[in-house]
């Protein structure tokens, strides 16, 4: 199978739809191209085309799905029959009576904004661009590994319901990446462009410019060599400044995941975990200081998880999850909202055609404040400014965390006094955000994301976006390496 | 499926011309997934997927494509032929690749595991009937998994297996639960009920008031499942030949500073004892066993073809990390674990590990399900979750007191994109002075 003929699929839908209360068809075609240069040698060009359909049936209170790569009429009928079979098996013994949920019949379209189309640049020119950047990363004998790459993804989706719903959404992602590793004896240090594919965005070639790809090699090589000679990050309780390429991880793990309503309802307890957040906390729990404002915002043009509708057909719009520090809304789609009675958002998302949608983050952003970075440094008597996530670990209630960064700068008496390596910090979500003491202005905001948010059984990896300014926290337990 | 794949391969490989070589790698499954929460069903359904990778190689150039197939021979030959012609057109514009390497010594093989699994509906009945008595959450996955390799040199390999996997927890309250799993090729209701009975006993202990320990160093028993988490971290870059060549590895202290592991530690990639295919995506027949750590000292790293070409080492693996990792057993009898531990932490599950200082081999992570405080060789109380931060070389070196004589075979429950065929075969361990930090 190559790409799906969506029009043909649409013409088949009426014929293969079983006589049930609700039926939807979700078709996904994903085309991906990966170009990579490692240590000045181009890896083989890798491309993929993946296509398939999931048919979901609600009948008699049960819900079942059948997913297939067989897009013939007979293949679709078999998938529909599988969905019917599972709906029958689950009826009367599901977590909820699905008949009580009104699935929407949405009509709409969405296409990613792309200022400079990927196709306008030839394959040869793209390789040349990556090769030149890669070559500039190797400017010291201590540099042992270096590389550049870009992943281009186009995802075309069709969603149909037996009640007349019809959605077409086309996503265009570009994710450039760069890293350099240096070694000296028993020490190895790495610097990268924002972390593991963190510069993933919707858009085309303009994404390279947005992440300063061309100028990055000089900065990264300087920093990685400096890290080899740097002192270890100090140990103690102190102030912590986090740049946007670490804030994204902090938001993701200690706000995003705990607010997923399916976690709160217990669905994830066997795998991704539960949550310290309970239903009673919405509207009453002060999640952080009054400086903390967090939004679910699927409307920002180039952020990774921007879309018009989620995979259950719910229209997506911006909502505050935390306003002035108060927890006001959770991350739950249609089914979770019905099950919990809580207000949610349009975040029922599937990683692909072969996995059913569940509650996911999308774009989860920390709204800007009123401080400049120099002001936040000046307010810090003793602390560390950390950049670029490299390590992440948090308990299954999303409470006790420990995160590490690639690069740290020590602050003493309001001034940066030097680079420190192996910067780590740990804390507890429930109290960490109370110590948010400074939020950067809009010009300090960085927009990042990840294609690797894992969750659910069967497992699903989805893309999410996180935009945040630089932030300052007080009383954080900071430490370094061995 | 084997006939379908070989016919597809014949049709595609027959299209190569001149000095071209075509490598094909098939991955497919026809799976049922049923997800449970609170003893009821959260989601249930079936997934049929087939994916074919094509590597077209001509001289120093290689273009690769993976594509989903329908399972219909005529349609798939047509679709793959189109993609093959696309790759052929791309080849001249691609840069030379000095590290192309694939197997040219034709070695055909078949690994086909029979299975007698019952209908998913019968399993759902059994599980939901039991689940009524518990706050049960988990997943049941079943169905056939296939892998195939073919090349234009005439090599054909096929692997087919049909295991099931039930991975679940019984919850007591909040984050307190007992974790269990059951897997294999033949469903055994009695084995399931036996596991349920044992879990029910453990649940009674988990329900007792929990103890919170202060940060500090404690003796700890790590179950095979907990050891799996630690060794999975080591597998990120500890056994990779490329990572070692580039000094970007968690075993750097063993390479640079004379660090060693305890002599009791012997680790292998045991392909013969695992459940993954014995051939690689580049067509190599994999050795039955590669010793990775031998009596505490670094032995052979894993060398996939590309790394082989780059660093001039013989191929011994399909990838840079093990998919059938085995640890040699120790001598401690299972019934003596608590007595030997005497006082400390009995840890059934670790969770969410990551490096806190990778080149030093330092790892952080959390305790999770059914972790107990032990006093006087007896389980005294369930424990609240704790964070550890510890190096591989302390935990599996000077502080490793003993390994258990019994090992557990742990098939991976991972289902990202597709069901995994990885596995681990590991003992438990008692480790002294294990550092807990939060």
PDB file of N, CA and C in Angstrom, chain A residues 247 251 290-297 300 303 318-324 363-370 436 438-442 444-445 467-471:
ATOM      1  N   UNK A 247      12.368  23.999  30.344  1.00  0.00           N
ATOM      2  CA  UNK A 247      11.005  24.243  30.837  1.00  0.00           C
ATOM      3  C   UNK A 247      10.006  23.321  30.135  1.00  0.00           C
ATOM      4  N   UNK A 251       7.340  21.284  32.275  1.00  0.00           N
ATOM      5  CA  UNK A 251       5.887  21.421  32.088  1.00  0.00           C
ATOM      6  C   UNK A 251       5.280  20.072  31.713  1.00  0.00           C
ATOM      7  N   UNK A 290       1.174  32.554  42.018  1.00  0.00           N
ATOM      8  CA  UNK A 290       0.242  33.315  41.174  1.00  0.00           C
ATOM      9  C   UNK A 290       0.825  33.656  39.813  1.00  0.00           C
ATOM     10  N   UNK A 291       2.117  33.433  39.657  1.00  0.00           N
ATOM     11  CA  UNK A 291       2.760  33.708  38.364  1.00  0.00           C
ATOM     12  C   UNK A 291       2.506  32.604  37.347  1.00  0.00           C
ATOM     13  N   UNK A 292       1.941  31.494  37.812  1.00  0.00           N
ATOM     14  CA  UNK A 292       1.806  30.317  36.945  1.00  0.00           C
ATOM     15  C   UNK A 292       0.492  30.340  36.166  1.00  0.00           C
ATOM     16  N   UNK A 293       0.614  30.453  34.840  1.00  0.00           N
ATOM     17  CA  UNK A 293      -0.541  30.382  33.943  1.00  0.00           C
ATOM     18  C   UNK A 293      -0.217  29.400  32.827  1.00  0.00           C
ATOM     19  N   UNK A 294      -0.985  28.340  32.758  1.00  0.00           N
ATOM     20  CA  UNK A 294      -0.701  27.279  31.789  1.00  0.00           C
ATOM     21  C   UNK A 294      -1.926  27.060  30.916  1.00  0.00           C
ATOM     22  N   UNK A 295      -1.683  27.019  29.601  1.00  0.00           N
ATOM     23  CA  UNK A 295      -2.792  26.849  28.662  1.00  0.00           C
ATOM     24  C   UNK A 295      -2.613  25.613  27.791  1.00  0.00           C
ATOM     25  N   UNK A 296      -3.733  25.037  27.419  1.00  0.00           N
ATOM     26  CA  UNK A 296      -3.808  24.051  26.341  1.00  0.00           C
ATOM     27  C   UNK A 296      -4.157  24.871  25.102  1.00  0.00           C
ATOM     28  N   UNK A 297      -3.212  24.953  24.144  1.00  0.00           N
ATOM     29  CA  UNK A 297      -3.444  25.878  23.038  1.00  0.00           C
ATOM     30  C   UNK A 297      -3.093  25.254  21.685  1.00  0.00           C
ATOM     31  N   UNK A 300      -1.705  27.676  17.865  1.00  0.00           N
ATOM     32  CA  UNK A 300      -0.493  28.427  17.497  1.00  0.00           C
ATOM     33  C   UNK A 300       0.113  27.827  16.222  1.00  0.00           C
ATOM     34  N   UNK A 303       3.478  25.575  16.161  1.00  0.00           N
ATOM     35  CA  UNK A 303       3.768  24.659  17.273  1.00  0.00           C
ATOM     36  C   UNK A 303       3.373  23.233  16.869  1.00  0.00           C
ATOM     37  N   UNK A 318      -8.282  27.055  22.585  1.00  0.00           N
ATOM     38  CA  UNK A 318      -7.407  27.374  23.713  1.00  0.00           C
ATOM     39  C   UNK A 318      -8.196  27.389  25.018  1.00  0.00           C
ATOM     40  N   UNK A 319      -7.615  26.777  26.054  1.00  0.00           N
ATOM     41  CA  UNK A 319      -8.236  26.786  27.384  1.00  0.00           C
ATOM     42  C   UNK A 319      -7.151  26.959  28.437  1.00  0.00           C
ATOM     43  N   UNK A 320      -7.460  27.697  29.490  1.00  0.00           N
ATOM     44  CA  UNK A 320      -6.552  27.769  30.633  1.00  0.00           C
ATOM     45  C   UNK A 320      -6.725  26.514  31.479  1.00  0.00           C
ATOM     46  N   UNK A 321      -5.619  25.866  31.803  1.00  0.00           N
ATOM     47  CA  UNK A 321      -5.637  24.729  32.736  1.00  0.00           C
ATOM     48  C   UNK A 321      -5.310  25.208  34.145  1.00  0.00           C
ATOM     49  N   UNK A 322      -4.373  26.149  34.199  1.00  0.00           N
ATOM     50  CA  UNK A 322      -3.986  26.753  35.476  1.00  0.00           C
ATOM     51  C   UNK A 322      -3.999  28.264  35.271  1.00  0.00           C
ATOM     52  N   UNK A 323      -4.773  28.958  36.098  1.00  0.00           N
ATOM     53  CA  UNK A 323      -4.853  30.418  35.964  1.00  0.00           C
ATOM     54  C   UNK A 323      -4.447  31.053  37.291  1.00  0.00           C
ATOM     55  N   UNK A 324      -3.451  31.916  37.234  1.00  0.00           N
ATOM     56  CA  UNK A 324      -2.909  32.555  38.440  1.00  0.00           C
ATOM     57  C   UNK A 324      -2.575  31.516  39.516  1.00  0.00           C
ATOM     58  N   UNK A 363      -0.479  21.041  22.517  1.00  0.00           N
ATOM     59  CA  UNK A 363       0.389  22.161  22.866  1.00  0.00           C
ATOM     60  C   UNK A 363       0.049  22.568  24.288  1.00  0.00           C
ATOM     61  N   UNK A 364       0.995  22.422  25.163  1.00  0.00           N
ATOM     62  CA  UNK A 364       0.787  22.792  26.561  1.00  0.00           C
ATOM     63  C   UNK A 364       1.828  23.850  26.893  1.00  0.00           C
ATOM     64  N   UNK A 365       1.357  25.076  27.115  1.00  0.00           N
ATOM     65  CA  UNK A 365       2.267  26.217  27.163  1.00  0.00           C
ATOM     66  C   UNK A 365       2.188  26.957  28.488  1.00  0.00           C
ATOM     67  N   UNK A 366       3.310  27.509  28.889  1.00  0.00           N
ATOM     68  CA  UNK A 366       3.334  28.387  30.063  1.00  0.00           C
ATOM     69  C   UNK A 366       3.326  29.828  29.542  1.00  0.00           C
ATOM     70  N   UNK A 367       2.330  30.564  29.950  1.00  0.00           N
ATOM     71  CA  UNK A 367       2.142  31.916  29.425  1.00  0.00           C
ATOM     72  C   UNK A 367       3.223  32.857  29.946  1.00  0.00           C
ATOM     73  N   UNK A 368       3.687  33.799  29.110  1.00  0.00           N
ATOM     74  CA  UNK A 368       4.782  34.688  29.516  1.00  0.00           C
ATOM     75  C   UNK A 368       4.418  35.624  30.646  1.00  0.00           C
ATOM     76  N   UNK A 369       5.468  36.094  31.346  1.00  0.00           N
ATOM     77  CA  UNK A 369       5.292  37.054  32.436  1.00  0.00           C
ATOM     78  C   UNK A 369       5.897  38.400  32.083  1.00  0.00           C
ATOM     79  N   UNK A 370       6.577  39.016  33.065  1.00  0.00           N
ATOM     80  CA  UNK A 370       7.004  40.404  32.825  1.00  0.00           C
ATOM     81  C   UNK A 370       8.483  40.640  33.108  1.00  0.00           C
ATOM     82  N   UNK A 436       7.738  29.089  42.038  1.00  0.00           N
ATOM     83  CA  UNK A 436       7.957  29.847  40.799  1.00  0.00           C
ATOM     84  C   UNK A 436       7.999  31.331  41.169  1.00  0.00           C
ATOM     85  N   UNK A 438       9.769  33.848  39.150  1.00  0.00           N
ATOM     86  CA  UNK A 438       9.949  34.790  38.050  1.00  0.00           C
ATOM     87  C   UNK A 438       9.579  34.133  36.734  1.00  0.00           C
ATOM     88  N   UNK A 439       8.847  34.872  35.901  1.00  0.00           N
ATOM     89  CA  UNK A 439       8.451  34.341  34.591  1.00  0.00           C
ATOM     90  C   UNK A 439       8.882  35.350  33.528  1.00  0.00           C
ATOM     91  N   UNK A 440       9.595  34.879  32.530  1.00  0.00           N
ATOM     92  CA  UNK A 440      10.148  35.753  31.506  1.00  0.00           C
ATOM     93  C   UNK A 440       9.092  36.363  30.608  1.00  0.00           C
ATOM     94  N   UNK A 441       9.483  37.481  30.014  1.00  0.00           N
ATOM     95  CA  UNK A 441       8.606  38.177  29.068  1.00  0.00           C
ATOM     96  C   UNK A 441       8.435  37.357  27.787  1.00  0.00           C
ATOM     97  N   UNK A 442       7.553  37.838  26.926  1.00  0.00           N
ATOM     98  CA  UNK A 442       7.267  37.121  25.684  1.00  0.00           C
ATOM     99  C   UNK A 442       8.530  36.900  24.847  1.00  0.00           C
ATOM    100  N   UNK A 444      11.346  36.105  25.744  1.00  0.00           N
ATOM    101  CA  UNK A 444      12.175  34.992  26.250  1.00  0.00           C
ATOM    102  C   UNK A 444      11.551  33.629  25.927  1.00  0.00           C
ATOM    103  N   UNK A 445      10.383  33.641  25.291  1.00  0.00           N
ATOM    104  CA  UNK A 445       9.678  32.375  25.018  1.00  0.00           C
ATOM    105  C   UNK A 445      10.389  31.580  23.933  1.00  0.00           C
ATOM    106  N   UNK A 467       5.564  25.583  24.669  1.00  0.00           N
ATOM    107  CA  UNK A 467       6.172  26.909  24.567  1.00  0.00           C
ATOM    108  C   UNK A 467       6.269  27.474  25.979  1.00  0.00           C
ATOM    109  N   UNK A 468       7.401  28.061  26.274  1.00  0.00           N
ATOM    110  CA  UNK A 468       7.585  28.609  27.619  1.00  0.00           C
ATOM    111  C   UNK A 468       8.635  29.705  27.605  1.00  0.00           C
ATOM    112  N   UNK A 469       8.467  30.681  28.486  1.00  0.00           N
ATOM    113  CA  UNK A 469       9.560  31.618  28.716  1.00  0.00           C
ATOM    114  C   UNK A 469      10.576  31.002  29.669  1.00  0.00           C
ATOM    115  N   UNK A 470      11.708  31.676  29.843  1.00  0.00           N
ATOM    116  CA  UNK A 470      12.649  31.302  30.898  1.00  0.00           C
ATOM    117  C   UNK A 470      11.986  31.607  32.245  1.00  0.00           C
ATOM    118  N   UNK A 471      12.189  30.735  33.214  1.00  0.00           N
ATOM    119  CA  UNK A 471      11.540  30.921  34.525  1.00  0.00           C
ATOM    120  C   UNK A 471      12.557  30.767  35.650  1.00  0.00           C
TER     121      UNK A 471
END
